[in-house]
Structures are given as C-alpha cells and as structure tokens.
mmCIF file of C-alpha atoms in Angstrom:
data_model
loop_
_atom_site.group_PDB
_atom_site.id
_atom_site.type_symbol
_atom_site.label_atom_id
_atom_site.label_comp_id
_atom_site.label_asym_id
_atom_site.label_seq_id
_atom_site.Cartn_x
_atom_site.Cartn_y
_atom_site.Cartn_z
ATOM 1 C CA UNK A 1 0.000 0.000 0.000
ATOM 2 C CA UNK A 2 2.989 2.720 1.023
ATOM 3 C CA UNK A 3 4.990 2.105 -2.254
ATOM 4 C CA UNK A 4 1.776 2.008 -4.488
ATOM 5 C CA UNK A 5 0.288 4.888 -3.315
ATOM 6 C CA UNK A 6 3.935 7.068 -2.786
ATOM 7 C CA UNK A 7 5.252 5.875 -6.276
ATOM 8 C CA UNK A 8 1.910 6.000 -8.070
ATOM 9 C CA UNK A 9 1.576 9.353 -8.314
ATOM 10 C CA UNK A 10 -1.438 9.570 -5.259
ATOM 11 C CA UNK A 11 0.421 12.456 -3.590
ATOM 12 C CA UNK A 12 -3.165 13.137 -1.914
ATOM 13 C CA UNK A 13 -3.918 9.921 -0.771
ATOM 14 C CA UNK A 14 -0.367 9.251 0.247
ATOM 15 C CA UNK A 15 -0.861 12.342 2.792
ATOM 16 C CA UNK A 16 -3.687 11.382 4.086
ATOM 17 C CA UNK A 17 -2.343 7.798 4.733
ATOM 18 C CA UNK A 18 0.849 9.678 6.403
ATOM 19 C CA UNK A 19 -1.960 11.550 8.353
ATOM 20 C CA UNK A 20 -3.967 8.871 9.342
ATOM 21 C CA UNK A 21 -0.857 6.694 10.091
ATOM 22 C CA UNK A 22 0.702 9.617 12.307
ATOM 23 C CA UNK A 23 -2.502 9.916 14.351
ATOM 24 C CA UNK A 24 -2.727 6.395 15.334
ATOM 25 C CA UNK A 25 0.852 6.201 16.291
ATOM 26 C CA UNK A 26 -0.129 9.216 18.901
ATOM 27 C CA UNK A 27 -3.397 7.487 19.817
ATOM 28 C CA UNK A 28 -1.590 4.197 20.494
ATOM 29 C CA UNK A 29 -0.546 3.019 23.670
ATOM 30 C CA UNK A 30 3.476 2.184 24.485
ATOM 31 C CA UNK A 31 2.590 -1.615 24.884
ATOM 32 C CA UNK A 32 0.224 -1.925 22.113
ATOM 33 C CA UNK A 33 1.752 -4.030 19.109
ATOM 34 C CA UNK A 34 -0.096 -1.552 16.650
ATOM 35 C CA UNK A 35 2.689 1.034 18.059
ATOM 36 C CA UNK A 36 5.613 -0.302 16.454
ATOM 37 C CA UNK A 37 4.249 -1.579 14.000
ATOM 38 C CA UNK A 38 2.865 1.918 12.247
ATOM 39 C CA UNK A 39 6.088 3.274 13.490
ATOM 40 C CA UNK A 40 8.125 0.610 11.168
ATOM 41 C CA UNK A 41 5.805 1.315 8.515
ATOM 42 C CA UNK A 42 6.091 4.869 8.770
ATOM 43 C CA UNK A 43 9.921 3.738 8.774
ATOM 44 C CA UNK A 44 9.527 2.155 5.008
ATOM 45 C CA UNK A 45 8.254 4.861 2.961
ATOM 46 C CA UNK A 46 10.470 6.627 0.545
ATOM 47 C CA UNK A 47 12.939 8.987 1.637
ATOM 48 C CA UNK A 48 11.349 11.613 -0.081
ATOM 49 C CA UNK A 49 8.466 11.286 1.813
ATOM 50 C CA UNK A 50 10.207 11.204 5.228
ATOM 51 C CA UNK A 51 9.843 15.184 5.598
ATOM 52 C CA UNK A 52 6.012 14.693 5.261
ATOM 53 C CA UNK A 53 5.882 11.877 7.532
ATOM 54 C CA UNK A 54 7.930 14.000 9.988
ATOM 55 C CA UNK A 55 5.481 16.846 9.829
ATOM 56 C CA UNK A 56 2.045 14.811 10.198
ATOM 57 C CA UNK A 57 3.940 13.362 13.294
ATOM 58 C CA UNK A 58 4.907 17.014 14.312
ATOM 59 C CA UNK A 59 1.494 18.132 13.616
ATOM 60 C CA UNK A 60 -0.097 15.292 15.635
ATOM 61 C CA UNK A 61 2.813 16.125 18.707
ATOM 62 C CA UNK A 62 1.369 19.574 18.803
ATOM 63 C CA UNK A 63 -1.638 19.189 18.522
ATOM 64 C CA UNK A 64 -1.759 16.332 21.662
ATOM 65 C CA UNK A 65 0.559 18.739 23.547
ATOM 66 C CA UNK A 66 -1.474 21.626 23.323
ATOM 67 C CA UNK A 67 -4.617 19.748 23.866
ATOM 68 C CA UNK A 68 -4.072 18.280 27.188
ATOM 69 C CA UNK A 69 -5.961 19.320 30.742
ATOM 70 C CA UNK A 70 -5.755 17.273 33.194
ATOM 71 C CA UNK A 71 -2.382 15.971 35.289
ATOM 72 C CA UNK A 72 -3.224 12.296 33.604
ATOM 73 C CA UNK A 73 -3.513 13.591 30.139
ATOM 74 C CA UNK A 74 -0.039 15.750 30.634
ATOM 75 C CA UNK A 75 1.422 12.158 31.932
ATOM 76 C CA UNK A 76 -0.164 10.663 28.612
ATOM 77 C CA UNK A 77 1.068 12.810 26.178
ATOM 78 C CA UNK A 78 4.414 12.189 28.139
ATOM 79 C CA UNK A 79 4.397 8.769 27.191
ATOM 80 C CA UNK A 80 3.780 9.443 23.920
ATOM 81 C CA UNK A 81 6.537 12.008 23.526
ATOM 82 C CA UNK A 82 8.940 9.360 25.453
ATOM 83 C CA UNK A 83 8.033 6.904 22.900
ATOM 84 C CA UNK A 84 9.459 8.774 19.885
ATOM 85 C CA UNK A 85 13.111 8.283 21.161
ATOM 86 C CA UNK A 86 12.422 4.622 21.334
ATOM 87 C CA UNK A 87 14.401 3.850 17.753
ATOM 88 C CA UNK A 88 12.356 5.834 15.923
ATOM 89 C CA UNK A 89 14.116 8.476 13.873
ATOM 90 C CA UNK A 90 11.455 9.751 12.318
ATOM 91 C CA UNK A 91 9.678 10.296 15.593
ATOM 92 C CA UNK A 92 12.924 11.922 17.277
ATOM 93 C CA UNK A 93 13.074 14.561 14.171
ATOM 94 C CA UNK A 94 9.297 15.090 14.822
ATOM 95 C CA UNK A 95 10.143 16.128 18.205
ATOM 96 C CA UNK A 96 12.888 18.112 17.863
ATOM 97 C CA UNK A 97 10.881 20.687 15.579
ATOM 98 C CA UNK A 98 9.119 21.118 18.493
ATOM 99 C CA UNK A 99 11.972 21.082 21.878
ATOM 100 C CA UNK A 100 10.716 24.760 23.192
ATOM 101 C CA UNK A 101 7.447 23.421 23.378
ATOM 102 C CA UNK A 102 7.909 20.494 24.535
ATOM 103 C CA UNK A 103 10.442 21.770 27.574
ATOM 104 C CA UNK A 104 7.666 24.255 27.837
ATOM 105 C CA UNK A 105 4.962 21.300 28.167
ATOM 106 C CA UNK A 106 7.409 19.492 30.366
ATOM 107 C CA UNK A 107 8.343 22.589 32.515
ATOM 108 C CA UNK A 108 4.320 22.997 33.295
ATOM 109 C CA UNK A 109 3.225 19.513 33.879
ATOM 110 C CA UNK A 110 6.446 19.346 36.902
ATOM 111 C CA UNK A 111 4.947 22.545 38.392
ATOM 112 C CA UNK A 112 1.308 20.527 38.645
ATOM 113 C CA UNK A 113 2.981 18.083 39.407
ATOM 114 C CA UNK A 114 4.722 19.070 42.304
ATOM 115 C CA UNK A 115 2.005 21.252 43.212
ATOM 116 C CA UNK A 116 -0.397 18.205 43.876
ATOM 117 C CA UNK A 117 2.590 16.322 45.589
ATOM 118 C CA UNK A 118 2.768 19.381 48.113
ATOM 119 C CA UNK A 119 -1.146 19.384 48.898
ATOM 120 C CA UNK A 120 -2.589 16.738 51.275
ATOM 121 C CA UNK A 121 -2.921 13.615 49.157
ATOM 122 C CA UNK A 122 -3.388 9.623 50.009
ATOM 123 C CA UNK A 123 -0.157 7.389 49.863
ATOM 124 C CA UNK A 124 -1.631 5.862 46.553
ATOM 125 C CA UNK A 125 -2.262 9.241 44.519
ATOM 126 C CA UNK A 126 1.481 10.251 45.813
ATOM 127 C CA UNK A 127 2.865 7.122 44.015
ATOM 128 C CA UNK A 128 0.781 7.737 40.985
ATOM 129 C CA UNK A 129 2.188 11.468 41.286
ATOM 130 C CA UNK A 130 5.197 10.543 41.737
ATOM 131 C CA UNK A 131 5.760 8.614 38.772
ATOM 132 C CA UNK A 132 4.299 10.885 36.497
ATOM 133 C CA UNK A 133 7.346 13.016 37.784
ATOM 134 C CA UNK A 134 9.542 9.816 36.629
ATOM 135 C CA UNK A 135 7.762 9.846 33.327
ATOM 136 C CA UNK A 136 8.455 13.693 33.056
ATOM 137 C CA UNK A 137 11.949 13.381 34.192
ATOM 138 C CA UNK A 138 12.903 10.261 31.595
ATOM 139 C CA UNK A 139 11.554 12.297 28.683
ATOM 140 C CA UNK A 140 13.436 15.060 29.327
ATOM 141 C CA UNK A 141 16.794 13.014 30.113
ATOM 142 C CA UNK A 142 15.407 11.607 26.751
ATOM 143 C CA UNK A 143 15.076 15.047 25.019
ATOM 144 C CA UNK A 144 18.471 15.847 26.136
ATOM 145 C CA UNK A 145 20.232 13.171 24.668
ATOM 146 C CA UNK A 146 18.358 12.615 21.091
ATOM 147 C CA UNK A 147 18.049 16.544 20.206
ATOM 148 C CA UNK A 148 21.280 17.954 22.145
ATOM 149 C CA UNK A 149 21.545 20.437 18.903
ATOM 150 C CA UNK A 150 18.002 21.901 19.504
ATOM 151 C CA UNK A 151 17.898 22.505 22.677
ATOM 152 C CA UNK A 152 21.358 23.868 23.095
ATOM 153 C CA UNK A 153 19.907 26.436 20.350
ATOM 154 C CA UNK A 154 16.573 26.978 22.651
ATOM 155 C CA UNK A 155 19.088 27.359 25.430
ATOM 156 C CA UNK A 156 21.245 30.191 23.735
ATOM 157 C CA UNK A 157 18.184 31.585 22.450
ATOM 158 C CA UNK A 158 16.283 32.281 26.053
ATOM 159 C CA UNK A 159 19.613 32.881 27.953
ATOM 160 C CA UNK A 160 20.853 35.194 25.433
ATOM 161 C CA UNK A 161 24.281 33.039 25.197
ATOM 162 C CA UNK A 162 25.000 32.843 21.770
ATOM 163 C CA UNK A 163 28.757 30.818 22.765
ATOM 164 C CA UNK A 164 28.635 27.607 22.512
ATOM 165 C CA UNK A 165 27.560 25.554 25.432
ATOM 166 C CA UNK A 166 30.727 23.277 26.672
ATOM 167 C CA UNK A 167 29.890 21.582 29.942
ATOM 168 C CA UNK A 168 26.764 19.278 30.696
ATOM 169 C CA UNK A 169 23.301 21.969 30.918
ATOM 170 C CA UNK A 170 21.746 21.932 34.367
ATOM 171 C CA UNK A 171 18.418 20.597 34.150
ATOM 172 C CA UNK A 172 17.662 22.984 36.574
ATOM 173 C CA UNK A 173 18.407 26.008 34.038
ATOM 174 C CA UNK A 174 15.973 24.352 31.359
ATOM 175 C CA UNK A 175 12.987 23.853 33.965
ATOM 176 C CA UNK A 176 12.881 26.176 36.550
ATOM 177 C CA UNK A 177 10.421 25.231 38.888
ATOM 178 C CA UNK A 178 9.229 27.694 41.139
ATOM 179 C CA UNK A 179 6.513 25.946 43.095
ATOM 180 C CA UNK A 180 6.076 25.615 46.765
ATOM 181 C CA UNK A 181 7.233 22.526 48.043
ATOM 182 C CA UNK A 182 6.368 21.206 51.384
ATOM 183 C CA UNK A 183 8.932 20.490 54.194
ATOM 184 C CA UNK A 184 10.244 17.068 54.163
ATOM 185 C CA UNK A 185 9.299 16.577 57.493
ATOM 186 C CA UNK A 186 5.744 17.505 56.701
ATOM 187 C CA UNK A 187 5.616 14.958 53.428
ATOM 188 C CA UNK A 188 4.638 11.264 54.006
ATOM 189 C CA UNK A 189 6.034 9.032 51.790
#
C-alpha cells in the first residue's frame, strides 16, 4: 500500500495515509503491538516522503501537547513524547521541531505536578504522582540526549548566550520550577 500509493503518483492519498498513520501512532498506547508496528511502517516509505511523515507526526505532537488538561492527560502525552526516542528516527526529528514546546509542556506539567505532591494527598495518589514526575523526568533526560543540537539552540536563544555551550546543561536552568514545596518533614512518603 505505502509504495503504491507514494510511487503511483497519489500524492493526496499518500498524505492522508501519512496523516492517518501519524494519528494512530499518537493514539496508540506504548505496549500496544499496533505502536511499532505503524512506526516501522512509517519507517519504510520513501525517503522523499520522510519530511512529510515527519510533519504529520509534528502536527499530531502539537496538537496532543497543546490539547491536554488534566495531570493524567499531561502524563499521557508524556508517554507518547517518550516513545518517539524509542528507535524511531522519524519520531525523534518530529520532536525536535518542536523542543521549546515540549520543555515548555514538560516545565508545566512538573509545576502541577509538584504542586499536587505538596497538597494533602493519600499514599496511593502520591505514588501515581510521583511517577508521572519519573515519566516527566525520563523524557526530558530523553530530550536531552536525542536533540542535544536543539535545545542547546533553545538554550542560547532564552539565555541570550549565543557561545557555545561546553559543559553538561543543568536541568535545573531548562525547567525552573518555582513551586512551593512542602517540608520534608511535613511529606509522608
């Protein structure tokens, strides 16, 4: 179906395949066979249609990212953002047209995070908070290592550094946190 409808001259129905394809991937969860198996097909089209397939994917990253409300949705789409750095190049390119955003995304689901994990929750919801913090903090270990480039450029750009960055970047200088965070002696865990 890829090759027939990329090399026969179906540009339209190619793109919506792409589309369609791109969406699903998204939609899918981590465990779910379907997952890698649109990813690999996404994988074998042409080269020349890798830029498309790289913006439907960067379309369908922005549009999940900007969609979300809720804490669970934010861990969600955190997932789904981890899962493009799981040997998918396609997926990390799709990603790293969007690093600001997603360090932005990332940045504001830690604050809510951390901002439930200060208020007076059960043991169970502090577990389920807390790894949605894990989640947060692998995809941005994640981010760091598959689009270095990018966000050193997102780095220069908001600190106003335009030298190039030498030693290892503080994660702490990419999410600044400022949140109220309870006294250990006051947190049960």
């Amino acid at each position: 179906l890829v090759n027939n409808e990329a090399g026969g001259g179906k540009a339209a129905s190619s793109d919506l395949c792409i589309q369609l394809l791109s969406h699903l991937y998204f939609e899918s969860t981590p465990k779910n066979p379907l997952k890698s198996a649109i990813a690999r097909m996404l994988m074998t089209f042409p080269e020349e249609s890798h830029d498309t397939v790289c913006a439907h994917l960067s379309a369908s990253l922005n549009k999940l990212i900007t969609a979300h409300t809720t804490p669970i949705q934010a861990n969600t789409v955190m997932v789904a953002i981890n899962c493009c750095f799981d040997n998918f190049s396609l997926g990390v390119s799709a990603v790293s047209c969007h690093v600001a955003l997603v360090l932005e995304f990332i940045k504001t689901s830690l604050k809510s995070y951390l901002l439930q994990l200060s208020e007076d929750v059960s043991p169970a919801k502090k577990m389920e908070i807390c790894q949605m913090v894990h989640n947060a903090v692998r995809t941005t270990v994640s981010l760091l290592q598959k689009c270095q480039t990018e966000v050193r450029q997102v780095v220069s750009a908001e600190t106003g550094h335009k030298d190039e960055l030498d030693s290892i970047m503080n994660l702490a200088d990419l999410i600044t946190i400022q949140c109220r965070i309870t006294d250990s002696s006051q947190m049960m865990w």
